[in-house]
Coordinates of C-alpha atoms and ligand atoms in Angstrom, one line a residue:
X34 CA -39.1 -71.1 -190.4
X35 CA -42.6 -70.5 -191.3
X36 CA -43.5 -71.0 -195.0
X37 CA -46.1 -68.3 -195.0
X38 CA -43.5 -66.0 -193.6
X39 CA -41.1 -66.9 -196.3
X40 CA -43.7 -65.9 -198.8
X41 CA -44.3 -62.7 -196.9
X42 CA -44.1 -59.3 -198.6
X43 CA -42.4 -56.0 -198.0
X44 CA -40.6 -56.3 -194.7
X45 CA -37.5 -54.4 -193.6
X46 CA -34.3 -55.5 -195.0
X47 CA -32.8 -55.6 -191.6
X48 CA -35.3 -58.3 -190.4
X49 CA -35.3 -60.4 -193.6
X50 CA -33.8 -63.3 -191.8
X51 CA -36.4 -63.3 -189.1
X52 CA -39.7 -65.1 -189.5
X53 CA -41.6 -61.9 -189.1
X54 CA -41.2 -58.2 -188.7
X55 CA -44.0 -58.2 -186.1
X56 CA -45.9 -60.8 -184.1
X57 CA -49.1 -60.0 -182.4
X58 CA -50.2 -62.2 -179.5
X59 CA -54.0 -62.4 -179.4
X60 CA -56.8 -62.0 -182.0
X61 CA -59.5 -60.3 -179.9
X62 CA -60.7 -56.7 -180.2
X63 CA -57.2 -55.3 -179.9
X64 CA -55.2 -58.0 -181.8
X65 CA -57.5 -57.9 -184.8
X66 CA -57.1 -54.2 -185.3
X67 CA -53.3 -54.5 -184.5
X68 CA -53.0 -57.0 -187.3
X69 CA -54.9 -54.8 -189.7
X70 CA -52.8 -51.8 -188.9
X71 CA -49.5 -53.6 -189.2
X72 CA -50.5 -55.2 -192.4
X73 CA -51.4 -51.8 -193.7
X74 CA -47.8 -50.8 -192.9
X75 CA -46.6 -53.5 -195.2
X76 CA -44.5 -55.4 -192.6
X77 CA -44.6 -59.2 -192.4
X78 CA -46.9 -59.8 -189.5
X79 CA -48.6 -62.9 -188.0
X80 CA -51.0 -63.1 -185.0
X81 CA -51.1 -66.1 -182.7
X82 CA -54.4 -66.9 -181.0
X83 CA -55.1 -69.5 -178.3
X84 CA -58.8 -69.8 -179.3
X85 CA -60.1 -71.6 -182.4
X86 CA -61.7 -68.4 -183.7
X87 CA -61.3 -64.6 -183.4
X88 CA -62.9 -62.6 -180.6
X89 CA -60.8 -63.0 -177.4
X90 CA -63.0 -62.1 -174.5
X91 CA -66.1 -62.4 -176.8
X92 CA -64.9 -65.8 -177.9
X93 CA -64.2 -67.3 -174.5
X94 CA -66.9 -65.8 -172.3
X95 CA -69.9 -67.4 -173.9
X96 CA -71.7 -68.1 -170.6
X97 CA -75.5 -67.5 -170.6
X98 CA -76.4 -63.9 -170.4
X99 CA -73.0 -62.5 -171.3
X100 CA -73.4 -59.1 -172.9
X101 CA -72.0 -55.5 -173.2
X102 CA -72.2 -53.0 -170.5
X103 CA -71.0 -50.3 -172.9
X104 CA -73.5 -49.1 -175.5
X105 CA -73.1 -51.4 -178.6
X106 CA -72.9 -48.5 -181.0
X107 CA -70.0 -47.0 -179.0
X108 CA -68.1 -50.3 -178.8
X109 CA -67.6 -51.2 -182.4
X110 CA -64.5 -50.2 -184.3
X111 CA -64.5 -46.6 -185.6
X112 CA -61.6 -46.9 -188.0
X113 CA -63.7 -47.8 -191.1
X114 CA -66.7 -45.8 -192.1
X115 CA -67.7 -48.6 -194.4
X116 CA -67.7 -51.0 -191.4
X117 CA -69.9 -48.6 -189.4
X118 CA -72.3 -48.4 -192.3
X119 CA -72.5 -52.2 -192.8
X120 CA -73.1 -53.4 -189.3
X121 CA -76.5 -53.1 -187.5
X122 CA -76.6 -53.6 -183.7
X123 CA -79.8 -55.3 -182.6
X124 CA -79.8 -54.1 -179.0
X125 CA -78.3 -51.1 -177.1
X126 CA -76.2 -53.6 -175.1
X127 CA -75.6 -56.5 -177.4
X128 CA -75.4 -60.1 -176.2
X129 CA -72.2 -62.1 -176.6
X130 CA -73.2 -64.1 -179.7
X131 CA -73.8 -60.9 -181.6
X132 CA -70.5 -59.4 -180.6
X133 CA -68.7 -62.6 -181.6
X134 CA -70.5 -62.5 -184.9
X135 CA -69.4 -58.8 -185.3
X136 CA -65.8 -59.6 -184.7
X137 CA -66.0 -62.5 -187.2
X138 CA -67.6 -60.1 -189.7
X139 CA -64.7 -57.8 -189.2
X140 CA -62.2 -60.6 -189.7
X141 CA -63.9 -61.6 -192.9
X142 CA -64.3 -58.1 -194.2
X143 CA -60.6 -57.3 -193.9
X144 CA -59.5 -60.9 -194.7
X145 CA -57.6 -61.0 -191.4
X146 CA -57.7 -64.8 -190.8
X147 CA -55.0 -65.6 -193.3
X148 CA -52.5 -64.0 -191.0
X149 CA -53.8 -65.6 -187.8
X150 CA -52.6 -68.9 -186.5
X151 CA -55.4 -70.3 -184.3
X152 CA -55.4 -72.9 -181.5
X153 CA -51.9 -71.7 -180.7
X154 CA -50.9 -70.5 -177.2
X155 CA -47.7 -68.5 -176.8
X156 CA -46.0 -70.0 -173.8
X157 CA -42.7 -68.0 -173.8
X158 CA -41.1 -65.0 -175.4
X159 CA -37.3 -64.3 -175.1
X160 CA -35.4 -61.3 -176.3
X161 CA -32.1 -61.9 -178.0
X162 CA -29.8 -58.9 -177.8
X163 CA -27.2 -60.1 -180.3
X164 CA -29.8 -60.1 -183.1
X165 CA -32.2 -57.6 -181.5
X166 CA -35.2 -59.8 -181.9
X167 CA -37.8 -61.8 -180.0
X168 CA -38.1 -65.6 -180.2
X169 CA -41.5 -66.8 -179.1
X170 CA -42.3 -70.4 -178.1
X171 CA -45.7 -71.9 -179.0
X172 CA -47.4 -74.6 -176.9
X173 CA -46.2 -77.3 -179.2
X174 CA -42.6 -76.3 -178.6
X175 CA -42.1 -74.7 -182.0
X176 CA -40.6 -71.3 -182.2
X177 CA -40.9 -68.1 -184.3
X178 CA -38.7 -65.1 -184.5
X179 CA -39.7 -61.5 -184.9
X180 CA -38.3 -58.0 -184.7
X181 CA -41.3 -56.5 -182.8
X182 CA -43.5 -58.3 -180.4
X183 CA -46.9 -56.8 -179.7
X184 CA -49.1 -58.1 -176.9
X185 CA -52.8 -57.8 -177.4
X186 CA -53.7 -60.2 -174.7
X187 CA -56.5 -58.3 -173.0
X188 CA -56.8 -57.4 -169.3
X189 CA -59.2 -60.2 -168.2
X190 CA -57.9 -63.3 -170.0
X191 CA -56.3 -65.3 -167.2
X192 CA -59.2 -67.0 -165.3
X193 CA -58.7 -68.0 -161.7
X194 CA -60.4 -70.9 -159.9
X195 CA -61.1 -70.4 -156.2
X196 CA -58.5 -71.8 -153.8
X197 CA -61.1 -74.2 -152.3
X198 CA -60.0 -77.8 -151.7
X199 CA -61.7 -80.6 -153.6
X200 CA -62.6 -78.7 -156.8
X201 CA -61.4 -81.7 -158.9
X202 CA -63.6 -84.1 -157.0
X203 CA -67.0 -82.9 -158.1
X204 CA -68.8 -85.5 -160.2
X205 CA -71.3 -83.2 -161.9
X206 CA -70.7 -80.6 -164.6
X207 CA -68.6 -77.6 -163.6
X208 CA -66.5 -74.9 -165.2
X209 CA -65.1 -71.4 -164.9
X210 CA -67.3 -68.9 -166.8
X211 CA -64.3 -67.9 -169.0
X212 CA -64.1 -71.5 -170.3
X213 CA -67.8 -71.9 -170.9
X214 CA -68.5 -74.8 -173.4
X215 CA -69.6 -74.2 -176.9
X216 CA -72.5 -76.6 -176.5
X217 CA -75.7 -75.3 -174.9
X218 CA -75.9 -76.2 -171.2
X219 CA -79.5 -76.9 -170.0
X220 CA -80.4 -75.7 -166.6
X221 CA -84.0 -76.8 -166.6
X222 CA -84.8 -78.6 -163.4
X223 CA -81.1 -78.7 -162.4
X224 CA -79.7 -78.0 -159.0
X225 CA -77.0 -75.3 -159.7
X226 CA -74.5 -73.7 -157.4
X227 CA -72.6 -70.6 -158.4
X228 CA -69.6 -69.1 -156.6
X229 CA -69.1 -65.4 -157.1
X230 CA -71.2 -62.3 -157.4
X231 CA -69.2 -60.1 -159.8
X232 CA -70.5 -58.7 -163.1
X233 CA -70.2 -62.1 -164.7
X234 CA -72.1 -63.9 -162.0
X235 CA -74.8 -61.2 -162.0
X236 CA -75.4 -61.8 -165.8
X237 CA -75.6 -65.6 -165.4
X238 CA -77.7 -65.6 -162.3
X239 CA -80.4 -63.3 -163.7
X240 CA -80.4 -65.5 -166.9
X241 CA -80.5 -69.0 -165.6
X242 CA -82.8 -68.2 -162.7
X243 CA -85.6 -68.3 -165.3
X244 CA -85.2 -72.0 -165.9
X245 CA -83.2 -73.5 -163.1
X246 CA -84.6 -76.1 -160.8
X247 CA -82.8 -74.7 -157.7
X248 CA -80.1 -72.1 -157.6
X249 CA -77.6 -71.5 -154.7
X250 CA -75.5 -68.4 -154.8
X251 CA -72.3 -68.3 -152.8
X252 CA -71.5 -64.7 -152.1
X253 CA -68.4 -63.4 -150.4
X254 CA -68.6 -59.7 -151.3
X255 CA -71.8 -58.2 -152.7
X256 CA -71.5 -55.5 -155.4
X257 CA -73.4 -52.3 -156.0
X258 CA -75.4 -53.3 -159.1
X259 CA -77.5 -50.8 -161.1
X260 CA -80.0 -51.5 -163.9
X261 CA -78.7 -51.9 -167.5
X262 CA -82.0 -50.7 -168.9
X263 CA -81.3 -52.4 -172.2
X264 CA -83.7 -52.3 -175.2
X265 CA -83.9 -53.4 -178.8
X266 CA -82.8 -51.1 -181.6
X267 CA -85.3 -50.8 -184.4
X268 CA -84.2 -50.4 -188.0
X269 CA -85.1 -46.8 -187.9
X270 CA -83.3 -46.2 -184.7
X271 CA -80.2 -47.8 -186.1
X272 CA -80.4 -45.5 -189.1
X273 CA -80.4 -42.5 -186.7
X274 CA -77.4 -43.9 -184.8
X275 CA -75.6 -44.4 -188.0
X276 CA -76.3 -40.8 -189.0
X277 CA -74.9 -39.6 -185.7
X278 CA -71.8 -41.8 -185.5
X279 CA -69.5 -38.7 -186.0
X280 CA -71.2 -37.0 -183.1
X281 CA -71.3 -40.1 -180.9
X282 CA -67.6 -41.0 -181.4
X283 CA -66.6 -37.4 -180.8
X284 CA -68.4 -37.5 -177.5
X285 CA -66.6 -40.7 -176.6
X286 CA -63.3 -39.0 -177.3
X287 CA -64.2 -36.2 -174.8
X288 CA -65.3 -38.2 -171.8
X289 CA -62.7 -39.7 -169.3
X290 CA -63.8 -43.3 -169.8
X291 CA -64.7 -43.0 -173.6
X292 CA -68.3 -43.8 -172.8
X293 CA -71.2 -41.5 -173.8
X294 CA -71.6 -40.8 -170.1
X295 CA -69.7 -38.1 -168.3
X296 CA -69.8 -36.7 -164.8
X297 CA -72.1 -33.9 -163.6
X298 CA -70.0 -30.9 -162.6
X299 CA -71.9 -30.3 -159.4
X300 CA -70.6 -31.6 -156.0
X301 CA -73.0 -33.9 -154.2
X302 CA -73.1 -31.9 -151.0
X303 CA -73.8 -28.7 -152.8
X304 CA -77.1 -30.1 -153.9
X305 CA -80.3 -30.3 -151.8
X306 CA -81.4 -33.8 -150.8
X307 CA -84.4 -33.4 -153.2
X308 CA -82.1 -32.4 -156.1
X309 CA -79.8 -35.2 -155.7
X310 CA -82.5 -37.8 -155.2
X311 CA -84.2 -36.6 -158.4
X312 CA -80.8 -36.7 -160.2
X313 CA -80.0 -40.3 -159.0
X314 CA -83.5 -41.5 -159.9
X315 CA -82.9 -40.3 -163.4
X316 CA -79.5 -42.0 -163.6
X317 CA -80.9 -45.2 -162.1
X318 CA -83.6 -45.3 -164.8
X319 CA -81.3 -44.5 -167.7
X320 CA -79.4 -47.1 -169.8
X321 CA -75.8 -48.2 -169.1
X322 CA -73.2 -46.7 -166.9
X323 CA -75.0 -43.4 -166.1
X324 CA -74.9 -44.0 -162.4
X325 CA -71.2 -44.9 -162.3
X326 CA -69.7 -42.7 -165.0
X327 CA -72.3 -40.0 -165.1
X328 CA -72.7 -39.2 -161.4
X329 CA -71.7 -36.0 -159.4
X330 CA -68.0 -35.2 -160.0
X331 CA -67.0 -36.0 -156.4
X332 CA -68.7 -39.4 -156.1
X333 CA -65.5 -41.3 -156.5
X334 CA -63.2 -38.9 -154.6
X335 CA -65.2 -37.8 -151.6
X336 CA -66.3 -40.4 -149.1
X337 CA -69.2 -38.4 -147.7
X338 CA -70.6 -37.9 -151.3
X339 CA -70.0 -41.6 -152.0
X340 CA -71.8 -42.6 -148.9
X341 CA -74.9 -40.7 -149.9
X342 CA -74.9 -42.2 -153.4
X343 CA -74.4 -45.7 -151.8
X344 CA -77.3 -45.2 -149.5
X345 CA -79.5 -44.4 -152.5
X346 CA -78.6 -47.7 -154.2
X347 CA -78.9 -49.6 -150.8
X348 CA -82.5 -48.3 -150.6
X349 CA -83.2 -49.5 -154.1
X350 CA -81.9 -53.0 -153.1
X351 CA -84.1 -52.9 -150.0
X352 CA -87.2 -52.0 -152.1
X353 CA -86.5 -54.8 -154.6
X354 CA -85.7 -57.7 -152.4
X355 CA -88.6 -58.8 -150.2
X356 CA -86.7 -60.6 -147.4
X357 CA -85.0 -57.8 -145.4
X358 CA -82.3 -60.2 -144.1
X359 CA -81.4 -61.2 -147.7
X360 CA -81.5 -57.5 -148.8
X361 CA -79.0 -56.5 -146.1
X362 CA -76.7 -59.3 -147.2
X363 CA -76.8 -58.0 -150.8
X364 CA -75.8 -54.5 -149.7
X365 CA -72.0 -54.0 -149.7
X366 CA -70.6 -52.9 -146.4
X367 CA -66.8 -52.7 -147.1
X368 CA -66.8 -50.4 -150.2
X369 CA -69.0 -47.7 -151.6
X370 CA -70.8 -47.5 -155.0
X371 CA -68.6 -47.2 -158.0
X372 CA -65.4 -48.0 -156.1
X373 CA -65.4 -51.3 -158.1
X374 CA -66.6 -51.4 -161.7
X375 CA -70.4 -51.4 -161.3
X376 CA -72.2 -54.6 -162.5
X377 CA -75.2 -53.7 -164.6
X378 CA -78.3 -55.9 -164.2
X379 CA -81.7 -56.8 -165.4
X380 CA -83.9 -58.3 -162.7
X381 CA -80.9 -59.5 -160.7
X382 CA -82.3 -58.5 -157.3
X383 CA -85.7 -59.9 -158.0
X384 CA -84.1 -63.3 -158.5
X385 CA -83.7 -63.4 -154.7
X386 CA -87.5 -63.3 -154.3
X387 CA -87.8 -66.7 -156.1
X388 CA -88.6 -69.6 -153.8
X389 CA -86.0 -71.8 -155.6
X390 CA -83.1 -69.4 -155.0
X391 CA -80.9 -69.4 -151.9
X392 CA -78.2 -66.9 -151.0
X393 CA -75.3 -68.3 -148.9
X394 CA -73.0 -65.7 -147.4
X395 CA -69.7 -67.4 -147.2
X396 CA -68.3 -64.9 -144.7
X397 CA -71.0 -66.3 -142.3
X398 CA -70.7 -70.0 -143.3
X399 CA -67.4 -70.4 -145.2
X400 CA -67.1 -73.0 -148.0
X401 CA -65.0 -75.8 -146.6
X402 CA -64.6 -77.9 -149.7
X403 CA -66.0 -79.0 -152.9
X404 CA -67.1 -82.7 -152.7
X405 CA -68.2 -85.3 -155.3
X406 CA -71.8 -84.2 -154.7
X407 CA -71.5 -80.5 -154.3
X408 CA -70.3 -77.9 -151.9
X409 CA -69.8 -78.3 -148.1
X410 CA -70.0 -75.1 -146.1
X411 CA -69.5 -74.9 -142.3
X412 CA -73.3 -75.1 -142.0
X413 CA -74.4 -77.8 -144.4
X414 CA -73.8 -79.9 -147.5
X415 CA -75.3 -78.5 -150.8
X416 CA -75.8 -81.1 -153.5
X417 CA -75.6 -79.9 -157.1
X418 CA -75.8 -81.1 -160.7
X419 CA -73.8 -78.1 -161.9
X420 CA -71.3 -75.8 -160.2
X421 CA -70.4 -72.5 -161.9
X422 CA -67.2 -70.8 -161.0
X423 CA -67.7 -67.1 -161.7
X424 CA -64.6 -66.3 -159.7
X425 CA -62.9 -63.8 -161.9
X426 CA -59.4 -63.2 -163.2
X427 CA -55.8 -62.5 -162.5
X428 CA -56.4 -59.2 -164.2
X429 CA -54.2 -56.8 -166.2
X430 CA -50.8 -58.5 -165.5
X431 CA -51.9 -62.1 -165.0
X432 CA -51.8 -63.0 -168.7
X433 CA -48.2 -61.6 -168.9
X434 CA -47.3 -63.6 -165.8
X435 CA -48.5 -66.8 -167.4
X436 CA -46.0 -66.5 -170.2
X437 CA -42.3 -66.8 -169.7
X438 CA -41.4 -63.3 -170.9
X439 CA -37.7 -62.5 -170.7
X440 CA -35.9 -59.4 -171.8
X441 CA -32.2 -58.3 -171.8
X442 CA -30.0 -60.7 -169.9
X443 CA -32.8 -63.1 -169.2
X444 CA -34.6 -60.5 -167.1
X445 CA -38.1 -61.9 -166.2
X446 CA -41.1 -59.6 -166.7
X447 CA -42.9 -61.3 -163.8
X448 CA -40.0 -60.4 -161.5
X449 CA -39.8 -56.8 -162.8
X450 CA -43.4 -56.4 -162.0
X451 CA -43.4 -58.3 -158.7
X452 CA -44.4 -55.1 -156.8
X453 CA -46.7 -53.8 -159.5
X454 CA -46.3 -52.8 -163.1
X455 CA -43.7 -50.3 -164.2
X456 CA -44.1 -49.1 -167.7
X457 CA -43.5 -46.2 -170.1
X458 CA -46.9 -45.0 -171.3
X459 CA -48.4 -48.4 -170.6
X460 CA -46.6 -49.6 -173.7
X461 CA -42.9 -50.3 -172.9
X462 CA -41.0 -51.9 -170.1
X463 CA -37.4 -51.2 -169.3
X464 CA -35.2 -54.1 -170.3
X465 CA -37.6 -55.4 -172.9
X466 CA -36.7 -53.7 -176.2
X467 CA -39.0 -54.1 -179.1
X468 CA -41.8 -55.4 -176.9
X469 CA -44.9 -53.2 -177.2
X470 CA -48.0 -53.7 -175.1
X471 CA -51.3 -52.7 -176.8
X472 CA -53.6 -51.9 -173.8
X473 CA -50.9 -52.6 -171.3
X474 CA -50.9 -51.8 -167.6
X475 CA -50.8 -48.1 -166.7
X476 CA -52.4 -47.2 -170.0
X477 CA -55.7 -45.4 -170.4
X478 CA -58.6 -47.8 -169.8
X479 CA -62.3 -47.4 -170.3
X480 CA -64.8 -48.3 -173.0
X481 CA -62.6 -51.0 -174.4
X482 CA -62.6 -50.7 -178.2
X483 CA -62.4 -46.9 -178.0
X484 CA -59.2 -47.2 -175.9
X485 CA -57.8 -50.2 -177.8
X486 CA -58.1 -48.4 -181.2
X487 CA -56.0 -45.6 -179.9
X488 CA -53.5 -47.9 -178.3
X489 CA -53.1 -49.9 -181.5
X490 CA -52.6 -46.8 -183.6
X491 CA -50.0 -45.4 -181.2
X492 CA -48.1 -48.8 -181.2
X493 CA -48.3 -48.9 -185.0
X494 CA -46.9 -45.3 -185.1
X495 CA -43.8 -46.4 -183.2
X496 CA -43.2 -49.4 -185.4
X497 CA -43.7 -47.3 -188.5
X498 CA -41.2 -44.7 -187.2
X499 CA -38.7 -47.4 -186.5
X500 CA -39.1 -49.4 -189.7
X501 CA -39.0 -46.2 -191.9
X502 CA -35.6 -45.3 -190.3
X503 CA -34.2 -48.8 -190.3
X504 CA -34.1 -48.8 -186.5
X505 CA -33.9 -52.3 -185.0
X506 CA -34.0 -51.6 -181.3
X507 CA -36.7 -49.5 -179.6
X508 CA -36.4 -49.5 -175.8
X509 CA -37.8 -47.7 -172.8
X510 CA -35.3 -45.7 -170.9
X511 CA -35.0 -45.9 -167.1
X512 CA -36.0 -42.2 -166.8
X513 CA -39.0 -42.7 -169.0
X514 CA -40.3 -45.6 -167.0
X515 CA -39.6 -44.0 -163.7
X516 CA -41.3 -40.7 -164.7
X517 CA -44.4 -42.4 -166.2
X518 CA -44.8 -44.9 -163.3
X519 CA -44.4 -42.1 -160.7
X520 CA -46.9 -40.0 -162.6
X521 CA -49.5 -42.7 -162.9
X522 CA -49.1 -43.6 -159.2
X523 CA -49.4 -39.9 -158.2
X524 CA -52.5 -39.4 -160.4
X525 CA -54.2 -42.4 -158.9
X526 CA -53.9 -41.1 -155.3
X527 CA -57.1 -40.0 -153.6
X528 CA -59.3 -41.9 -156.0
X529 CA -61.6 -44.2 -154.1
X530 CA -61.4 -46.9 -156.8
X531 CA -57.7 -47.2 -156.3
X532 CA -58.1 -47.9 -152.6
X533 CA -60.6 -50.7 -153.1
X534 CA -59.8 -54.3 -153.6
X535 CA -61.0 -55.4 -157.1
X536 CA -59.6 -56.7 -160.4
X537 CA -59.0 -53.1 -161.3
X538 CA -56.5 -52.7 -158.5
X539 CA -55.0 -56.1 -159.2
X540 CA -56.5 -57.8 -156.2
X541 CA -57.5 -61.5 -156.4
X542 CA -58.0 -63.1 -153.0
X543 CA -57.3 -66.5 -154.4
X544 CA -53.7 -65.6 -155.3
X545 CA -50.7 -65.1 -153.1
X546 CA -49.2 -61.6 -153.4
X547 CA -52.4 -60.1 -154.9
X548 CA -54.2 -59.1 -151.7
X549 CA -53.5 -55.4 -151.6
X550 CA -54.8 -52.8 -154.0
X551 CA -52.3 -51.3 -156.4
X552 CA -52.7 -48.6 -159.0
X553 CA -52.9 -50.6 -162.2
X554 CA -54.3 -48.1 -164.7
X555 CA -53.8 -44.5 -165.7
X556 CA -56.5 -42.6 -163.9
X557 CA -56.3 -39.2 -165.5
X558 CA -58.9 -39.8 -168.1
X559 CA -58.4 -41.0 -171.7
X560 CA -58.3 -37.5 -173.3
X561 CA -55.3 -36.6 -171.2
X562 CA -53.7 -39.9 -171.8
X563 CA -54.0 -39.4 -175.5
X564 CA -52.7 -35.9 -175.3
X565 CA -49.6 -37.1 -173.5
X566 CA -48.9 -40.0 -175.9
X567 CA -49.6 -37.8 -179.0
X568 CA -47.1 -35.2 -177.7
X569 CA -44.5 -38.0 -177.2
X570 CA -45.0 -39.2 -180.8
X571 CA -44.9 -35.7 -182.2
X572 CA -41.6 -35.0 -180.5
X573 CA -40.0 -38.2 -182.0
X574 CA -40.3 -40.4 -178.9
X575 CA -37.8 -38.5 -176.7
X576 CA -37.9 -41.0 -173.8
X577 CA -37.2 -44.0 -175.9
X578 CA -33.7 -45.3 -176.8
X579 CA -33.8 -45.8 -180.5
X580 CA -31.0 -47.6 -182.4
Ligands
NAP864 P1 -64.9 -60.4 -160.5 O1 -65.6 -59.1 -160.6 O2 -63.5 -60.4 -160.1 O3 -65.8 -61.3 -159.6 C1 -65.3 -62.5 -159.1 C2 -66.3 -63.0 -158.0 O4 -65.9 -64.2 -157.5 C3 -66.3 -62.0 -156.8 O5 -67.6 -61.9 -156.4 C4 -65.4 -62.8 -155.8 O6 -65.6 -62.4 -154.5 C5 -65.8 -64.2 -156.1 N1 -64.9 -65.2 -155.6 C6 -63.6 -65.5 -156.1 N2 -63.1 -66.4 -155.4 C7 -64.0 -66.8 -154.4 C8 -64.0 -67.7 -153.4 N3 -62.9 -68.5 -153.2 N4 -65.1 -67.8 -152.6 C9 -66.1 -67.1 -152.8 N5 -66.2 -66.1 -153.8 C10 -65.1 -66.0 -154.6 O7 -65.0 -61.1 -161.9 P2 -66.1 -61.1 -163.0 O8 -67.4 -61.1 -162.4 O9 -65.7 -62.1 -164.0 O10 -66.0 -59.7 -163.7 C11 -64.7 -59.1 -164.0 C12 -64.9 -57.9 -164.9 O11 -65.2 -58.4 -166.2 C13 -66.1 -57.0 -164.6 O12 -65.8 -56.1 -163.6 C14 -66.2 -56.3 -166.0 O13 -65.2 -55.4 -166.2 C15 -66.0 -57.5 -166.9 N6 -67.3 -58.0 -167.3 C16 -68.0 -57.2 -168.1 C17 -69.2 -57.7 -168.4 C18 -70.0 -56.8 -169.3 O14 -71.1 -56.5 -169.0 N7 -69.6 -56.5 -170.5 C19 -69.7 -58.8 -168.0 C20 -69.0 -59.6 -167.1 C21 -67.7 -59.2 -166.8 P3 -64.7 -61.2 -153.8 O15 -65.2 -60.0 -154.4 O16 -65.0 -61.4 -152.4 O17 -63.3 -61.5 -154.1

């Protein structure tokens, strides 16, 4: 029994003998707000966080160059006008240290730390039907009980190392980008190898290329990157943003991905070549996700339209990279623009014009092993001082899979989801009563904080509904899960993003069973997702079994 819990306030009578009424796993963007909202309800709540501080993604991913790809002023929490008034963003796309500072500021402002246990990884969570509660196990073997268990574990929190032999044998410095050390790493004069060319790698490459001695980039699949077009925010500009917060947030509520960008209603092929080139030039020169989220409405559903947009970007790459052989290698051939989440860059392609930068296409010359001195490909040995693994994540369901989560009769979540997630509204799973997933699979996904705030508020609504009525068991029904899962899978049909291998479709080529794209998220746009969930709440949660 936890002493802080014993001292806890309010609580429902029914769960008085449990350590907590609610446990939140994670103290990142979602977990912090979930803790705030549950505390507001007056229930006894505790968050458990593996890191030593708050921030989640923005705590772990402290690699050089890490920054937003959503506009900073659309990413902050909107629930507190006071908070919006007190925080100034320094850049339109803030760097990681600033976001980490912001989340610490939020934790301080709302005194959240007193209910967070840091340096504590949850390794297991088992449901007990006789007492209708969850028992979680922490990495030190100790246990805590709770009525409701809320996961706020993010979608990109389970890093994956490449399945290349010899990774442990390298004698220099190496790490996965997600586990970047807190101490500054100097690249000056160093021979550096980096595996991966996703959004993370793009940010690191363009940053360390400025000081590195020699940089070798091991690329398996190139991505369609577009310029971030970042800039600083002056005091006066910030004042203007603050005055327009109402309008900005309203706009984010209207767009499918909760960004300020939204698609152009025209069809690509109904425009003249001149019209669309002018349109794309404008998008390419504008800040943020304009090219991806603000393109013609058919770019991500019509292959012919997509091919034209892809060719536009291909020509940009050709114009920016001097060596035509290297340029061709940097142009994706197996998927079109926007079919994977588009990495945003600042001078990324120009890095390949530096004499001290080498691109290794591992499809031509595969990596055979990591050695004590570096990386051996089928063509040659590359010696390094530092190897960076920017090799991505077991996304969306991976963090769930890494915990031993068991529901009714010992049912294992990992097995239930062996062929892909099955959920009700992305929040509940059949056979796992009182488990609520904030930002779970098959929920609406986009500009993260915008979506997380909604998810947290909806989850809180369910817990409030239950606690006010003395309900101790909130469970998804078979029909609810079947209907929602079928609906989400149906909605995702015909969307090119769902047909392409990427973390967004649950593909990780280093992992067995994760080679084929699956529909992992609700793809009907966040406004429709909210409408659906709001209607469910207004009707008293008809597809949940409440007892
Ligand atoms: P990722 O997009 O999954 O990229 C992983 C990279 O590693 C891919 O290029 C992959 O190649 C490569 N790779 C993995 N194993 C390999 C191997 N054995 N040999 C060679 N290459 C290998 O992961 P990420 O770059 O970390 O980005 C994930 C997501 O995080 C982004 O899409 C974005 O949503 C988010 N993110 C956001 C920002 C931001 O701006 N806010 C920044 C960074 C990341 P294949 O493609 O061939 O598998």
